Structure formats: structure tokens, C-alpha cells
PDB file of C-alpha atoms and ligand atoms in Angstrom:
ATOM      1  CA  UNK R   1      -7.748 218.741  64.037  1.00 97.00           C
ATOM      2  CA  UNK R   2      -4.856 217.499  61.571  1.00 95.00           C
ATOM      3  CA  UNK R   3      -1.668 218.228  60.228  1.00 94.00           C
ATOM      4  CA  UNK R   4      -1.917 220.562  57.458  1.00 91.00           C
ATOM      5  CA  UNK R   5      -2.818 219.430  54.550  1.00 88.00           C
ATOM      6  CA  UNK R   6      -5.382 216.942  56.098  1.00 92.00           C
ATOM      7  CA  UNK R   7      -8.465 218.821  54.757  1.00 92.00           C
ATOM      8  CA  UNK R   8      -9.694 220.708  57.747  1.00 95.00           C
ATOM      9  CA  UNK R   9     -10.577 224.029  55.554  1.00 94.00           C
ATOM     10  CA  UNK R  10     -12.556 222.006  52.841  1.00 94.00           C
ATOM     11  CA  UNK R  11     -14.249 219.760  55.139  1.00 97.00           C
ATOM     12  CA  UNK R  12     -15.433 222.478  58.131  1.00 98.00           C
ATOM     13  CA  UNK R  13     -16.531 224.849  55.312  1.00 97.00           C
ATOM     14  CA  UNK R  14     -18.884 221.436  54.473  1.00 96.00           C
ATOM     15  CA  UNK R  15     -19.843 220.899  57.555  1.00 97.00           C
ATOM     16  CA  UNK R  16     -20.336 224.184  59.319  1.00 97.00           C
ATOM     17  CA  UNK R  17     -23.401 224.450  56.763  1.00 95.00           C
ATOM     18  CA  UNK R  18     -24.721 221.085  57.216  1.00 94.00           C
ATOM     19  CA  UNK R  19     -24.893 221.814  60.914  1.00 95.00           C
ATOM     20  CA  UNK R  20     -26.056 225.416  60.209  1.00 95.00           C
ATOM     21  CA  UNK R  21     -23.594 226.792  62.424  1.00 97.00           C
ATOM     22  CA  UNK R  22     -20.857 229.428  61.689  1.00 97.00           C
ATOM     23  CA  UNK R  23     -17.703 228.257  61.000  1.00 98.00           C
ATOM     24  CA  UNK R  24     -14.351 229.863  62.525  1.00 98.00           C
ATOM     25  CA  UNK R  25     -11.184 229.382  60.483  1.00 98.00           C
ATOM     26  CA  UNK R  26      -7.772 231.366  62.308  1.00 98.00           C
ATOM     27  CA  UNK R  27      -5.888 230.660  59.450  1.00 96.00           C
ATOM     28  CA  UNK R  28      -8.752 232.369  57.303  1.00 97.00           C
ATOM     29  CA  UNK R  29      -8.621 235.137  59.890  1.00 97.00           C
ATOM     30  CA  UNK R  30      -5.014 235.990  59.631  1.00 97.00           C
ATOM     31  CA  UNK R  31      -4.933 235.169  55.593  1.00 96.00           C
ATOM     32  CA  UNK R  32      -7.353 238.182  55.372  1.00 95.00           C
ATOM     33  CA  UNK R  33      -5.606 240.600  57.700  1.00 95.00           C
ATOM     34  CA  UNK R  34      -2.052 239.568  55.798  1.00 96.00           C
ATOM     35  CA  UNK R  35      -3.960 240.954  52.902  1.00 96.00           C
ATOM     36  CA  UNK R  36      -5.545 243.811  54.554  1.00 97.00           C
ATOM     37  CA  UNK R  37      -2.189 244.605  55.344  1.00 96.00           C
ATOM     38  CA  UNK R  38      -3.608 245.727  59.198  1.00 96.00           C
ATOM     39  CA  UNK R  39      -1.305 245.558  62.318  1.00 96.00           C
ATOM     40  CA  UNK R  40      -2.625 241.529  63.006  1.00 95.00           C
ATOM     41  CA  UNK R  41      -1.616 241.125  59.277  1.00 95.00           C
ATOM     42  CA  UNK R  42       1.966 242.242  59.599  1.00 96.00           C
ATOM     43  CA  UNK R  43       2.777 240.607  63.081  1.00 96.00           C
ATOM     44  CA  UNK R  44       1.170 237.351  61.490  1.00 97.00           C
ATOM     45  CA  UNK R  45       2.584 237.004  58.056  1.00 96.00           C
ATOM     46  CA  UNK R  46       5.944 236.504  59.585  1.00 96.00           C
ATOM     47  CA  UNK R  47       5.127 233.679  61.276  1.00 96.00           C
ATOM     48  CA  UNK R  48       3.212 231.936  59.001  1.00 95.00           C
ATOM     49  CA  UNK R  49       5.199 232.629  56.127  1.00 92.00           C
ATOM     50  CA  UNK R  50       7.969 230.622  58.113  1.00 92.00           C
ATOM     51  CA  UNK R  51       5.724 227.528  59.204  1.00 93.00           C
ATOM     52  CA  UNK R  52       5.780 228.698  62.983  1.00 96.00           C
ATOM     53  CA  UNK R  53       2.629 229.344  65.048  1.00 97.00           C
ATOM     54  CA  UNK R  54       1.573 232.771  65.606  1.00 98.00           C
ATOM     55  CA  UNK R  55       1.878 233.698  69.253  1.00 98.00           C
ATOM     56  CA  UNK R  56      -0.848 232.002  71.842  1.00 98.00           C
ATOM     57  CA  UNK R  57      -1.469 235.733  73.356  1.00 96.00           C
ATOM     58  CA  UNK R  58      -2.253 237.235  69.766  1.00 97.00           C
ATOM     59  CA  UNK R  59      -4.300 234.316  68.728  1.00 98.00           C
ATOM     60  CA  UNK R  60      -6.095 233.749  71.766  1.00 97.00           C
ATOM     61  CA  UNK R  61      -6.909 237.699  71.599  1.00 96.00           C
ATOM     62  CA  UNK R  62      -8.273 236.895  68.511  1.00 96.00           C
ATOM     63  CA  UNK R  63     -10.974 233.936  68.573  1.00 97.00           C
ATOM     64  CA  UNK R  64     -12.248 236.158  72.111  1.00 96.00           C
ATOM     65  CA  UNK R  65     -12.821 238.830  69.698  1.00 95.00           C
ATOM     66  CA  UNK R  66     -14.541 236.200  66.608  1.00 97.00           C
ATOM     67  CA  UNK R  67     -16.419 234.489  70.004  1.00 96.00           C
ATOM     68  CA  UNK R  68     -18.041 237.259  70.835  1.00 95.00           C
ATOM     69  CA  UNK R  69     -19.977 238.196  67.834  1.00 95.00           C
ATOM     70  CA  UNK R  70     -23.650 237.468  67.292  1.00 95.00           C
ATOM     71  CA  UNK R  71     -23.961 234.368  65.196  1.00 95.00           C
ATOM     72  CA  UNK R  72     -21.973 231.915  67.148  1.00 95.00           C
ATOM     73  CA  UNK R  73     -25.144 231.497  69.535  1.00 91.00           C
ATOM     74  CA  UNK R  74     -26.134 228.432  67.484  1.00 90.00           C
ATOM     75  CA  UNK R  75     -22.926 227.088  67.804  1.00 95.00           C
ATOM     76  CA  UNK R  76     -19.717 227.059  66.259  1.00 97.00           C
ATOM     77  CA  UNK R  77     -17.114 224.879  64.320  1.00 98.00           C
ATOM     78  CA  UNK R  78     -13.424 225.662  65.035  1.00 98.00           C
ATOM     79  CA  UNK R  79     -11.217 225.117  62.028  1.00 98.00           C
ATOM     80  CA  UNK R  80      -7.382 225.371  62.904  1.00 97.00           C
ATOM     81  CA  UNK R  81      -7.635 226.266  66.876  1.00 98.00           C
ATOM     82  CA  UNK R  82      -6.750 225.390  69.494  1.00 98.00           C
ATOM     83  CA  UNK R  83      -3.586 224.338  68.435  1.00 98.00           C
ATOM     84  CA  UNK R  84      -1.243 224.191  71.692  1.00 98.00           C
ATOM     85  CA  UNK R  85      -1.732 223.541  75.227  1.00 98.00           C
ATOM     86  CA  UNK R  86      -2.051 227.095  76.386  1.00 98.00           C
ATOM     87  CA  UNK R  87      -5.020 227.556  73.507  1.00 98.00           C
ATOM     88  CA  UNK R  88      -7.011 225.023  74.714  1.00 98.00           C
ATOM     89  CA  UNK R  89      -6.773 226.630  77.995  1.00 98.00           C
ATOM     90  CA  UNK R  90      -8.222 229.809  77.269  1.00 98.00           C
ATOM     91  CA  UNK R  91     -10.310 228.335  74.692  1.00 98.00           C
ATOM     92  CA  UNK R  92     -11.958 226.287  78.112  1.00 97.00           C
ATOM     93  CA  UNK R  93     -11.665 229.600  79.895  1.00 97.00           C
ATOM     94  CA  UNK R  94     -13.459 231.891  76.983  1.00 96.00           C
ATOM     95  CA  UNK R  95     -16.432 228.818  76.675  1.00 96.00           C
ATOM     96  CA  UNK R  96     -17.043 228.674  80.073  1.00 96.00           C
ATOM     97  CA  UNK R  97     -17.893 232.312  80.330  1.00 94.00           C
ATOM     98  CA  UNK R  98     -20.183 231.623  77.306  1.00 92.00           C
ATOM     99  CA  UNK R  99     -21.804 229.090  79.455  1.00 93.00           C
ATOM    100  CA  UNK R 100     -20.694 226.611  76.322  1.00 93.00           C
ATOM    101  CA  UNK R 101     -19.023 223.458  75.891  1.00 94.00           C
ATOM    102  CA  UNK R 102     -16.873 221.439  73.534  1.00 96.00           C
ATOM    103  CA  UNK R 103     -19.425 218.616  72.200  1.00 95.00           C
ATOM    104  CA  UNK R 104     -16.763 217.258  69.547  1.00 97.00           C
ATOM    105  CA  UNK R 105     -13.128 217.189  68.717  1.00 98.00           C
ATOM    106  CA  UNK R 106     -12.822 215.670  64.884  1.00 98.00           C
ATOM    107  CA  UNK R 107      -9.352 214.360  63.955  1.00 97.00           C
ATOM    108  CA  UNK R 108      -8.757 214.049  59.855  1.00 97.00           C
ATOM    109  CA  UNK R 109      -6.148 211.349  60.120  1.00 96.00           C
ATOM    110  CA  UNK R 110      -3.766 211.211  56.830  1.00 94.00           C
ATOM    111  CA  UNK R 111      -0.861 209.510  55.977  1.00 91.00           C
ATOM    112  CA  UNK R 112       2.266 211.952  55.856  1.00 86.00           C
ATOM    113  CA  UNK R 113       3.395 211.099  52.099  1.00 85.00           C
ATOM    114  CA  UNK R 114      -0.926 212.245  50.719  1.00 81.00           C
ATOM    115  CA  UNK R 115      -0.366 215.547  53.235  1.00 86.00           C
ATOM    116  CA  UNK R 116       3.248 216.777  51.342  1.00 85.00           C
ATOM    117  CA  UNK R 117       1.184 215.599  47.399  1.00 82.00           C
ATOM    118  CA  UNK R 118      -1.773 217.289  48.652  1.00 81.00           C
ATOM    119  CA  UNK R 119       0.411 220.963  49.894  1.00 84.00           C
ATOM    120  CA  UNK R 120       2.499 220.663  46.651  1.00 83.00           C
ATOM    121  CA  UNK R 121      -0.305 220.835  44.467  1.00 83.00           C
ATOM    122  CA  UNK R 122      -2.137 223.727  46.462  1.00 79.00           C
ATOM    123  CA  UNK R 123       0.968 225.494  46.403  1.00 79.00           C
ATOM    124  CA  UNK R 124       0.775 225.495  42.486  1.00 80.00           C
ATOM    125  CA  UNK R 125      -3.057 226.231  42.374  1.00 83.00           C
ATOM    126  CA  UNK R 126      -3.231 229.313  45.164  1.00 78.00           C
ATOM    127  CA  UNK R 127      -0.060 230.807  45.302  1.00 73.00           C
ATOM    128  CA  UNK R 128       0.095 230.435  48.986  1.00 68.00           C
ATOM    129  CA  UNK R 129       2.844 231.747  50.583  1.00 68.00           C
ATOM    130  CA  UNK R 130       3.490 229.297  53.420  1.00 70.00           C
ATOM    131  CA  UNK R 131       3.251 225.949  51.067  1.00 71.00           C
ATOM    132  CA  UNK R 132       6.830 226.032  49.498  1.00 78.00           C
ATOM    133  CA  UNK R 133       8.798 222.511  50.493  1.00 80.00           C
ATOM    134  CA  UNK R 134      10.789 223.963  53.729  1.00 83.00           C
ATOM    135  CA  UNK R 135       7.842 225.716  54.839  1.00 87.00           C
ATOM    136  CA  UNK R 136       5.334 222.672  54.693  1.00 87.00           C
ATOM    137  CA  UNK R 137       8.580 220.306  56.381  1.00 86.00           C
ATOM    138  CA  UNK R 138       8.346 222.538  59.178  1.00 90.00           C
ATOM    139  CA  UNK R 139       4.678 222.880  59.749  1.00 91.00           C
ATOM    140  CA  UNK R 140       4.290 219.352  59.789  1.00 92.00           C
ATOM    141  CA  UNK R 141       7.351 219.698  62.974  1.00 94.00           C
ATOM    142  CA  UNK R 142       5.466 221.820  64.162  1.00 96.00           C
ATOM    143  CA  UNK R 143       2.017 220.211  64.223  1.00 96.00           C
ATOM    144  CA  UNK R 144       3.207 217.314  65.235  1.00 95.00           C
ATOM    145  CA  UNK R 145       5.486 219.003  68.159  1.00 97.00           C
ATOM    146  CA  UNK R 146       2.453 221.431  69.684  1.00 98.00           C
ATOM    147  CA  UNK R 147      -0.600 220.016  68.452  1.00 98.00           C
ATOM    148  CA  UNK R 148      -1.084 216.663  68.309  1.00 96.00           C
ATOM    149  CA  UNK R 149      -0.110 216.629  71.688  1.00 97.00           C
ATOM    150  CA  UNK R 150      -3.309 218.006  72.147  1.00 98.00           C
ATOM    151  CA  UNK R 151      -5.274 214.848  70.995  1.00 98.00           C
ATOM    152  CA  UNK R 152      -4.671 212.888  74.003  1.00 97.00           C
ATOM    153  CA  UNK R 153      -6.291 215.742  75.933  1.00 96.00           C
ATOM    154  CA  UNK R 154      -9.282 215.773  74.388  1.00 98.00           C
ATOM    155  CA  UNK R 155      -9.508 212.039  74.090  1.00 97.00           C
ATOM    156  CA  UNK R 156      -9.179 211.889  77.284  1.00 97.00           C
ATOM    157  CA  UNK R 157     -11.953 214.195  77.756  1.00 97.00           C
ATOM    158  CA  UNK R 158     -13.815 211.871  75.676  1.00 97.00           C
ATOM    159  CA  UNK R 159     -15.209 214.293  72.727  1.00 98.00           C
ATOM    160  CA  UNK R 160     -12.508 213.147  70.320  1.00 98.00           C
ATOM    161  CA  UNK R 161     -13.736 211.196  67.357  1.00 97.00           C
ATOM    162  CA  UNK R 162     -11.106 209.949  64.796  1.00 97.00           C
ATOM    163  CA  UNK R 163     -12.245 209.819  61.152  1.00 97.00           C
ATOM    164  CA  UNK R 164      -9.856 208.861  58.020  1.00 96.00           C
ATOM    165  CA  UNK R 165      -9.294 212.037  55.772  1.00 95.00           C
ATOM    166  CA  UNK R 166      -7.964 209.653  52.875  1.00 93.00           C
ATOM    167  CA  UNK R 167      -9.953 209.193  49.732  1.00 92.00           C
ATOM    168  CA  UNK R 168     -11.875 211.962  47.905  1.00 93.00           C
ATOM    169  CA  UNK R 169     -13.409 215.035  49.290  1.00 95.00           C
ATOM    170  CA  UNK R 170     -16.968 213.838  48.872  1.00 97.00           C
ATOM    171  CA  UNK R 171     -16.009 210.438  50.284  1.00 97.00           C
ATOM    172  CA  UNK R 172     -14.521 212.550  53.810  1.00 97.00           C
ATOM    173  CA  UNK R 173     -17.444 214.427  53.624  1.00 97.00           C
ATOM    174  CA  UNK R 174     -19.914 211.603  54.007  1.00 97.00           C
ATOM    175  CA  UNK R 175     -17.831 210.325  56.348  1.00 97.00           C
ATOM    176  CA  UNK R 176     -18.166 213.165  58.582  1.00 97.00           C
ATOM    177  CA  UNK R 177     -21.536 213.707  57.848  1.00 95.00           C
ATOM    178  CA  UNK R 178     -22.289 210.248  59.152  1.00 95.00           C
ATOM    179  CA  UNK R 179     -20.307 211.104  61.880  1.00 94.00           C
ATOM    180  CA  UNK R 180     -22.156 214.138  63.465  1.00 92.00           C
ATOM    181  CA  UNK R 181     -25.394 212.613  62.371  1.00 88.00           C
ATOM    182  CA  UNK R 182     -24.843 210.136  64.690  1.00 80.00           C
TER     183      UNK R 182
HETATM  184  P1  LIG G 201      -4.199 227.112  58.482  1.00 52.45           P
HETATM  185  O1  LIG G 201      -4.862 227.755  57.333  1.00 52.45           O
HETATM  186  O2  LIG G 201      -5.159 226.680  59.565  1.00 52.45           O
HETATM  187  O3  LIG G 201      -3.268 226.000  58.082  1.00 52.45           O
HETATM  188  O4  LIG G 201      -3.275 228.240  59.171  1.00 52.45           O
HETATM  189  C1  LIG G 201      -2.250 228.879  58.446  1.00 52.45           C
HETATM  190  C2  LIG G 201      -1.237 229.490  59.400  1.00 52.45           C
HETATM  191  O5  LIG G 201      -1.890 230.455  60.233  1.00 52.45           O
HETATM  192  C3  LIG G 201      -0.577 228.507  60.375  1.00 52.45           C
HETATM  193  O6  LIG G 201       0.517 227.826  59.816  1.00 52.45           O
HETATM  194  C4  LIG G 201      -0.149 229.480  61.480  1.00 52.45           C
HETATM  195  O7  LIG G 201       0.988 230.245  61.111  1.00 52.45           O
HETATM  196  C5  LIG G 201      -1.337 230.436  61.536  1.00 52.45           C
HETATM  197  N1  LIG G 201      -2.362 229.890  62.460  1.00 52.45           N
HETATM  198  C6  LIG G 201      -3.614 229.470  62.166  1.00 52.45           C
HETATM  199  N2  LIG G 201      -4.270 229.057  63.253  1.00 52.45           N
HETATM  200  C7  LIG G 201      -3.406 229.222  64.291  1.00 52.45           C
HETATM  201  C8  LIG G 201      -3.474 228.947  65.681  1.00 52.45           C
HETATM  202  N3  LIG G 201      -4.568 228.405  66.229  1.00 52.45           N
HETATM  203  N4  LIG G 201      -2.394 229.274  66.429  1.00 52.45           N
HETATM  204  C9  LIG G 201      -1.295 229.824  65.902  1.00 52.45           C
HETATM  205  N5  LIG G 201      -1.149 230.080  64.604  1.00 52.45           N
HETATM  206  C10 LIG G 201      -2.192 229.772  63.791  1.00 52.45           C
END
């Protein structure tokens, strides 16, 4: 978990491999149907295109789907969900019928000022169509309004490690190497 811009996609891509275990991106899931132009696609790229979340019910629907394929039976790593209250619920709901559990919540923590450089500059370099100033202001809203919310819970919980995101990618990526190696 993070605001955007905090690293998540670099650094589960990373670590999905060092663990060996698949990794599950939403946003890479909906980025692929926007450009498969499917049904998912259409109903998503309006949302995202304006910052907003896409609806719990269509996500949710979703990462049930991604669960219940084959090669998440070694385990999983969650890149961009749950992100609000009523995810996490189903996200307890879909695990528990998997006879799984949560071992680990990661928070990237990043100052706000390196998140808005760091979303400029991928703007320029992929063309992405949810990155332009307005867009990225509101996501941050957003995160901060629905998700982080979410960190308490899972504190709470006591699976929530924090680690800093600042620095270079190889420096976050030892970090979190440590981390799950510990
Ligand atoms: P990301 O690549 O994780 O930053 O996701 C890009 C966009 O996809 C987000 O701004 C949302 O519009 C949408 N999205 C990704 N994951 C979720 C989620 N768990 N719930 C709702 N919308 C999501």
C-alpha cells in the first residue's frame, strides 16, 4: 500500500519473483482491458482516467476471478487492492474460502512533494492517461480519503509493516527484501 506514485508497481514486480509467487496488479488488470477495449475496459477507463476508484462491486468481481486461477496456490502479492473498506471485506471473505490468510501488509511511505516529481516524470515517459496534474491532485484525495484509512485496520491486525519508499529503486528494493527475509 501507498499513494500513487510510491512505487508499489516497480517494487511488487521485484518482489513477487524474489518470493516466487505471482504477483496481482488491478491497475495492470484494468490498463490491459482499457486497451483491449472489452466491456471491463470501457466501464474502467472512465474512472481512472478521472482519478476516481473503479466501483468496489466491479473490482471485487474481478480479483475473485484473478484468485481463482491456478498459480496463486503458492501465494500471492497484491499490488493496488484492497483499496477501501468494503475491498478488504470481500478480500477477507474471498481468502477465507481459499482457506488463506493475509501474512503481510507493506506500506511504501513517501513524502507528498517525491510522489507529484515522481507522476510528472512518468507522465512524460508512458503516456499514461491518468498522470496529467488534476488527475494525480485527485488521486492523491482520493488515496488518502479511502485508502489509507485502511492502514489502521491492518495495523491493527498486526500484519502491517511500514518501510520508507524514498531513495533509489534498488535501495527500496533491499529494503524490502530485508524485510520479508526477516
Ligand atoms: P494503479 O496502477 O494501481 O495506480 O491503478 C490505476 C487506476 O486503476 C486507479 O487510479 C483506479 O482508477 C484503478 N484501480 C486500480 N486498483 C483499484 C482498486 N483496488 N479499486 C478501485 N480502482 C482501482
Amino acid at each position: 500500500m501507498g499513494p500513487p506514485g510510491a512505487g508499489k508497481g516497480t517494487q511488487a514486480v521485484s518482489l513477487a519473483n524474489q518470493l516466487g509467487i505471482a504477483h496481482i496488479s488491478t491497475g495492470d488488470i484494468f490498463r490491459s482491458n482499457v486497451s483491449d477495449k472489452t466491456e471491463l475496459g470501457l466501464l474502467a477507463k472512465k474512472y481512472m482516467d478521472a482519478g476516481e476508484y473503479v466501483p468496489d462491486s466491479v473490482t471485487n468481481e474481478m480479483v475473485k476471478h484473478r484468485l481463482a486461477e491456478p498459480d496463486v496456490q503458492h501465494g500471492f502479492l497484491l499490488d493496488g487492492y484492497p483499496r477501501t473498506v468494503a475491498q478488504v471485506a470481500e478480500l477477507d471473505v474471498i481468502l477465507s474460502k481459499l482457506g488463506a490468510q493475509v501474512d503481510l501488509v507493506i506500506e511504501l511511505t513517501v513524502d507528498i512533494d517525491e510522489v507529484v516529481k515522481r507522476l510528472v516524470q512518468r507522465s512524460l515517459q508512458q503516456g499514461r492517461s491518468d498522470d496529467s496534474e488534476e488527475v494525480i491532485r485527485r488521486r492523491l484525495e482520493v488515496y488518502q480519503e479511502q485508502t489509507a484509512p485502511l492502514l489502521a485496520a491492518y495495523r491493527a491486525r498486526g500484519v502491517l509493516k511500514s518501510v520508507s519508499g524514498m531513495g533509489e529503486i534498488e535501495q527500496v528494493r533491499e529494503r524490502l527484501a530485508q524485510l520479508v527475509a526477516s
